[in-house]
PDB file of C-alpha atoms in Angstrom:
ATOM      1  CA  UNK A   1       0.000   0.000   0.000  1.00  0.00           C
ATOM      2  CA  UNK A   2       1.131   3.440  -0.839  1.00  0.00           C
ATOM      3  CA  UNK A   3       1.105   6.607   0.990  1.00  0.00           C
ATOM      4  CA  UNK A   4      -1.338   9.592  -0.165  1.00  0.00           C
ATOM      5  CA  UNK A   5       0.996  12.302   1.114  1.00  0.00           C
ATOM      6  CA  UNK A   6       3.844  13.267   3.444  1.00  0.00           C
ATOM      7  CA  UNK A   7       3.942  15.751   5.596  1.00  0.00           C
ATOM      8  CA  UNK A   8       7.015  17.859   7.720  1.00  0.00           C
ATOM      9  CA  UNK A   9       6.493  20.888   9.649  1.00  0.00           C
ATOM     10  CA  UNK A  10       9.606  22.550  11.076  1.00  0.00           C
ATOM     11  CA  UNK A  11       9.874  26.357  12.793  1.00  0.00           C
ATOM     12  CA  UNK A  12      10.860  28.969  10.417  1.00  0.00           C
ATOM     13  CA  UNK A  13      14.430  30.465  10.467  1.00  0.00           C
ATOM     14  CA  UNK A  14      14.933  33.819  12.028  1.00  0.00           C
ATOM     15  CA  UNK A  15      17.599  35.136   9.762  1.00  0.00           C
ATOM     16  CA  UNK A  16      16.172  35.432   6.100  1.00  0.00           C
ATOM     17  CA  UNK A  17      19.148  33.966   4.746  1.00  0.00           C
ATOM     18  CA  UNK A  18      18.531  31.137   5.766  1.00  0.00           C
ATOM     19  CA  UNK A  19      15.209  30.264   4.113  1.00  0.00           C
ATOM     20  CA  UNK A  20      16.445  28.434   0.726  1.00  0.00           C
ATOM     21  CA  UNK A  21      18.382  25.840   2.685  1.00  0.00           C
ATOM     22  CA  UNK A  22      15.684  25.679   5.452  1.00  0.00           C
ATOM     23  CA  UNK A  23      12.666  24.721   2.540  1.00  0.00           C
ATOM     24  CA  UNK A  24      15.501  22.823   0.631  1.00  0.00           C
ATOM     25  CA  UNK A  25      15.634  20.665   4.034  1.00  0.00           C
ATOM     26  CA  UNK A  26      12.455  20.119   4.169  1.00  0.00           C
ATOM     27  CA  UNK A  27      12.507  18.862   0.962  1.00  0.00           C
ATOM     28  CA  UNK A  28      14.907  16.625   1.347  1.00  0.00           C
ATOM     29  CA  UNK A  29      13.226  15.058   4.818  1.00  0.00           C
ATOM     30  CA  UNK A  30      10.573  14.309   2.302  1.00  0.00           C
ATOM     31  CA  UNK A  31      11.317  13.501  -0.904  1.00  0.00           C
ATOM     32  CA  UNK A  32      14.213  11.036   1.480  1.00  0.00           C
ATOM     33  CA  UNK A  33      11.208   9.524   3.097  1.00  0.00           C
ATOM     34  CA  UNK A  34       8.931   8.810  -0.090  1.00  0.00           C
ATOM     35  CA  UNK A  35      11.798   7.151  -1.796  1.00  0.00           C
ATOM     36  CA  UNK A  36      13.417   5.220   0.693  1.00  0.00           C
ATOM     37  CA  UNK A  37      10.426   4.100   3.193  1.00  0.00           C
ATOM     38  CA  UNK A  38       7.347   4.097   0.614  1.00  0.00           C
ATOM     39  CA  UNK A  39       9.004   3.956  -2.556  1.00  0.00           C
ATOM     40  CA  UNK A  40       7.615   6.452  -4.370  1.00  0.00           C
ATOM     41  CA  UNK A  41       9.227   6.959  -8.128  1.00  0.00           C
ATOM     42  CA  UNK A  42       8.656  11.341  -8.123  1.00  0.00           C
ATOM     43  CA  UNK A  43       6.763  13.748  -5.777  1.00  0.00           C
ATOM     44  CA  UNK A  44       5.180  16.982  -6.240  1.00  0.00           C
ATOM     45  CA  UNK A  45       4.545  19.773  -3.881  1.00  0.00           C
ATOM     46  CA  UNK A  46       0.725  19.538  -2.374  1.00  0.00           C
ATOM     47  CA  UNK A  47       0.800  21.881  -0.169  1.00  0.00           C
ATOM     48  CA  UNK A  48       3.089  24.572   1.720  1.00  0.00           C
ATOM     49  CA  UNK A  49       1.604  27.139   4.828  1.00  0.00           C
ATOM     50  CA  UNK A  50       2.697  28.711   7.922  1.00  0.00           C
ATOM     51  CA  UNK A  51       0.963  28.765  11.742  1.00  0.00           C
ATOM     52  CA  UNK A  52       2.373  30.397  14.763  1.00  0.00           C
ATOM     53  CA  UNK A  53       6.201  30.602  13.166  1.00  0.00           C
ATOM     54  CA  UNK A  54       6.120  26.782  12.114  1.00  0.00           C
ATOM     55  CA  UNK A  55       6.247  26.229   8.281  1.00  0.00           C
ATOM     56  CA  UNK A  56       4.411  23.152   7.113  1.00  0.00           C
ATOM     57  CA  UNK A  57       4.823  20.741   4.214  1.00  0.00           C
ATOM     58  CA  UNK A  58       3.038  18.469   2.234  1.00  0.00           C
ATOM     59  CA  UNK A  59       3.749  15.979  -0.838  1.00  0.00           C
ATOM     60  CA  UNK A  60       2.334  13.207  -2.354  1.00  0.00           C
ATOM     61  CA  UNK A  61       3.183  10.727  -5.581  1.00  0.00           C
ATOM     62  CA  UNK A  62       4.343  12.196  -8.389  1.00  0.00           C
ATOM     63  CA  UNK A  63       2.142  11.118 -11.328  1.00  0.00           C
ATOM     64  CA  UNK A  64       3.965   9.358 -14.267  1.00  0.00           C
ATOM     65  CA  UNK A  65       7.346   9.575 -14.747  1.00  0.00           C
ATOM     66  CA  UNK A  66       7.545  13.073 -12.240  1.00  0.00           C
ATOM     67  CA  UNK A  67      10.812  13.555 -10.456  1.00  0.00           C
ATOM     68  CA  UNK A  68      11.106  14.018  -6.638  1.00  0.00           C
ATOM     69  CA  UNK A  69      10.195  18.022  -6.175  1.00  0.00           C
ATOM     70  CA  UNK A  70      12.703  20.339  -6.329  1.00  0.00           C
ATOM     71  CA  UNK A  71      13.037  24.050  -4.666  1.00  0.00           C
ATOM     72  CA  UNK A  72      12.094  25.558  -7.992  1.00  0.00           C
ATOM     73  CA  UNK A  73       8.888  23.411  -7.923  1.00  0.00           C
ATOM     74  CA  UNK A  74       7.975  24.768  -4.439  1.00  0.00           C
ATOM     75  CA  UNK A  75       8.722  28.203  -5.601  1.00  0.00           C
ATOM     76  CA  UNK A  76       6.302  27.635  -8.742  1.00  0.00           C
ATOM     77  CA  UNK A  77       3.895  26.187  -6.289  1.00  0.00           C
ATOM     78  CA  UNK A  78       4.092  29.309  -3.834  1.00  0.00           C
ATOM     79  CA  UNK A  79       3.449  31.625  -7.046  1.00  0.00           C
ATOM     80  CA  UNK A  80      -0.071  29.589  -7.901  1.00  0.00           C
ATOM     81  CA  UNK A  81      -0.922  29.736  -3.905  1.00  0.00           C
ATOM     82  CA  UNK A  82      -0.121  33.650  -4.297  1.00  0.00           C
ATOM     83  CA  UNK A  83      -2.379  34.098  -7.311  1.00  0.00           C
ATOM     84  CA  UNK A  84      -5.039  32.286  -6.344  1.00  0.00           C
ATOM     85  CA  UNK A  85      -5.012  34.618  -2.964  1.00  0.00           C
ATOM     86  CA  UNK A  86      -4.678  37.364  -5.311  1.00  0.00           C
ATOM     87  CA  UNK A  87      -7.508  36.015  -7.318  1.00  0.00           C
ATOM     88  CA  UNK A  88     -10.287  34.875  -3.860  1.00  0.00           C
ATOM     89  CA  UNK A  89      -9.595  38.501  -2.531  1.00  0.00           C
ATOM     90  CA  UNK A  90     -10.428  40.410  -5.581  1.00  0.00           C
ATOM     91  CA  UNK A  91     -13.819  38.123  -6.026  1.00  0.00           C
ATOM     92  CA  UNK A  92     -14.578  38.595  -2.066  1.00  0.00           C
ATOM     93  CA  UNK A  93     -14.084  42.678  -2.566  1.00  0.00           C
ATOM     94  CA  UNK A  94     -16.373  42.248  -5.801  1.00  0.00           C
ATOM     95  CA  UNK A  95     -19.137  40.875  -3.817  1.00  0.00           C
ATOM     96  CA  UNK A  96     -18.570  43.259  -1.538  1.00  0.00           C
ATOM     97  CA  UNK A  97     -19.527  45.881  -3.690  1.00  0.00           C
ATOM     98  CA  UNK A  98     -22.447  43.761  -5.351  1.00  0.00           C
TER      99      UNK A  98
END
């Protein structure tokens, strides 16, 4: 039986800096665990979020022949969570005005 998704939730780096190698991390914890304990061929990024200072992570199977995620997937993942935010605040001000 395979997994649906992994998770990892760490606390967020002071220093700025330090976030690349701190979501890279992550990344690794995760794309380690898929491969080597569930034996998953590829991941993608399913979902990323922050609560009280504590960064969260979540990935599941990569479909077809997917790698494992990489930073620059989780950056192209944070840019669609962005727009979408973007996207539900401008329809919640519309119906606002409606």
């Amino acid at each position: 039986m395979s997994s649906l998704a992994l998770h990892v939730a760490d606390k967020r780096p002071e220093d700025p800096a330090d976030l690349t190698g701190f979501y890279a991390g992550l990344l690794a914890v995760l794309n380690d665990a898929a491969l080597n304990h569930h034996g998953w061929t590829g991941s993608v990024v399913a979902d990323l979020g922050e609560i009280g200072g504590y960064v969260y992570m979540k990935i599941r199977p990569g479909e077809g022949d997917e790698p494992f995620a990489t930073i620059e997937d989780l950056r192209a993942f944070r840019k669609r969570q962005a727009e979408e935010a973007r996207r539900t605040e401008e329809a919640s001000k519309q119906a606002r005005l409606i």
